[in-house]
């Protein structure tokens, strides 16, 4: 399903020096005895997930599709990025499918929140509030505003039917509120952290509402789970990729630039940034994950990548076959000089841009490139890809000797903010 092309790394990696360490880490992951092991619920999740809940997710999604024009997904970080990445990757950026999916709860910006509330106020909307802890301030403020708007608009009883909450099974403010109000709820299992939660209701419910075949997504995840469950470094592509990342981190390339040639994959880049950044960036270690979309960003960051500080390597996520192609028409005046491309599909142009850029960056710029190649992007391939990155990330973080599943650093800004806001106890 996925090809890992290592022909453009500009260097030779001594794989044998890594094989023993990779085997040890693999065993640690499998035996669940490494740091953060109580958050390994995602590892076998494509097998162990609650099949009854998946049916409930699909049924509720159908109800939302049939009864509402908009679904507002309210969450942040791991409770937001996977759903958005999946929906944009598979439905594109100007989807005409109903209901429209929009996102809130990921910002304090009054302009963004005001505009969103104005946009939905006269539309028939449902809400999916997602928070494992139930106390995340961005999400909680937005949900309070959404709930108030909806209850005023349709009344408490109709609002209750339009609110779906995804949260911890037993504890937390959102669980308590959902029980009190009688909302339909979905579970985010206690042993799965936010950024590893895309295969739970956190990702699946919004994706199902968006019309995505979530069973196919799960079957792709399962295929990846089975395939990447072996300790042999060069046979296991997730581990090969993890070693490439570790190698460059230790050889003066502290930045990994995720590159795609598809605007609909911009949010996948954001998801990757969170997954790797929050999993590895600790104890003053870790690659800085960045992202770019080509050829768009060849007209901005491209200059830096080609000629700037030699601090990065590129990981290109390349899809061979687009879902749709566009043919370049002939123009009788040819004033733009484009007739040499007449009748050519745009995928041909995009591919040549990719090949030309690869050579420019690798040969002239000496920038290492790694290519993650997919034949096409459908729900199954996306499930496979999400799992591939998650497994890579666990190995990669353990190679760095950090806990892949905690995020102690994110608390510092919250403490300061709560103090400044006058919250009790801060
Ligand atoms: O990956 C993570 O754990 C975080 O990004 C969380 O998902 C994010 O902070 C949101 O947390 P919660 O789901 O508790 O609202």
GROMACS .gro file of C-alpha atoms and ligand atoms in nm, residues 39 74-81 105 130-140 166-167 174 188 192-197 202 274-275 278-279 405-407 410-411 413-414, ligand 1:
model
   58
   39UNK     CA    1  -0.101   0.487   2.686
   74UNK     CA    2  -1.553   2.137   1.888
   75UNK     CA    3  -1.209   2.024   2.009
   76UNK     CA    4  -0.837   2.105   2.004
   77UNK     CA    5  -0.504   1.924   1.954
   78UNK     CA    6  -0.553   1.549   1.940
   79UNK     CA    7  -0.926   1.605   1.983
   80UNK     CA    8  -0.938   1.795   1.654
   81UNK     CA    9  -0.650   1.746   1.412
  105UNK     CA   10  -1.288   2.496   2.009
  130UNK     CA   11  -1.466   1.636   2.195
  131UNK     CA   12  -1.249   1.651   2.505
  132UNK     CA   13  -1.088   1.368   2.694
  133UNK     CA   14  -1.021   1.573   3.006
  134UNK     CA   15  -1.336   1.779   2.964
  135UNK     CA   16  -1.152   2.078   3.106
  136UNK     CA   17  -0.964   2.215   2.804
  137UNK     CA   18  -1.038   2.587   2.815
  138UNK     CA   19  -1.049   2.660   2.440
  139UNK     CA   20  -1.298   2.376   2.384
  140UNK     CA   21  -1.505   2.446   2.696
  166UNK     CA   22  -1.682   1.233   2.289
  167UNK     CA   23  -1.499   1.201   2.618
  174UNK     CA   24  -1.776   1.675   2.994
  188UNK     CA   25  -1.222   0.804   2.419
  192UNK     CA   26  -0.522   0.632   2.432
  193UNK     CA   27  -0.382   0.986   2.431
  194UNK     CA   28  -0.527   1.261   2.212
  195UNK     CA   29  -0.273   1.252   1.931
  196UNK     CA   30  -0.307   0.873   1.897
  197UNK     CA   31  -0.689   0.886   1.901
  202UNK     CA   32  -1.265   1.132   1.820
  274UNK     CA   33   0.139   1.749   1.649
  275UNK     CA   34   0.207   1.376   1.656
  278UNK     CA   35   0.429   1.662   2.107
  279UNK     CA   36   0.565   1.307   2.128
  405UNK     CA   37   0.291   0.954   2.520
  406UNK     CA   38   0.312   1.244   2.764
  407UNK     CA   39   0.323   1.620   2.708
  410UNK     CA   40   0.209   2.204   2.745
  411UNK     CA   41   0.108   2.272   3.105
  413UNK     CA   42   0.144   2.819   2.937
  414UNK     CA   43  -0.181   2.701   3.094
  427LIG     O1   44  -0.246   1.495   2.222
  427LIG     C1   45  -0.293   1.541   2.325
  427LIG     O2   46  -0.302   1.473   2.429
  427LIG     C2   47  -0.343   1.685   2.332
  427LIG     O3   48  -0.322   1.749   2.212
  427LIG     C3   49  -0.491   1.686   2.366
  427LIG     O4   50  -0.559   1.609   2.271
  427LIG     C4   51  -0.547   1.828   2.367
  427LIG     O5   52  -0.477   1.903   2.461
  427LIG     C5   53  -0.695   1.827   2.400
  427LIG     O6   54  -0.717   1.765   2.522
  427LIG     P1   55  -0.863   1.720   2.565
  427LIG     O7   56  -0.907   1.612   2.474
  427LIG     O8   57  -0.846   1.671   2.707
  427LIG     O9   58  -0.952   1.841   2.557
   0.00000   0.00000   0.00000
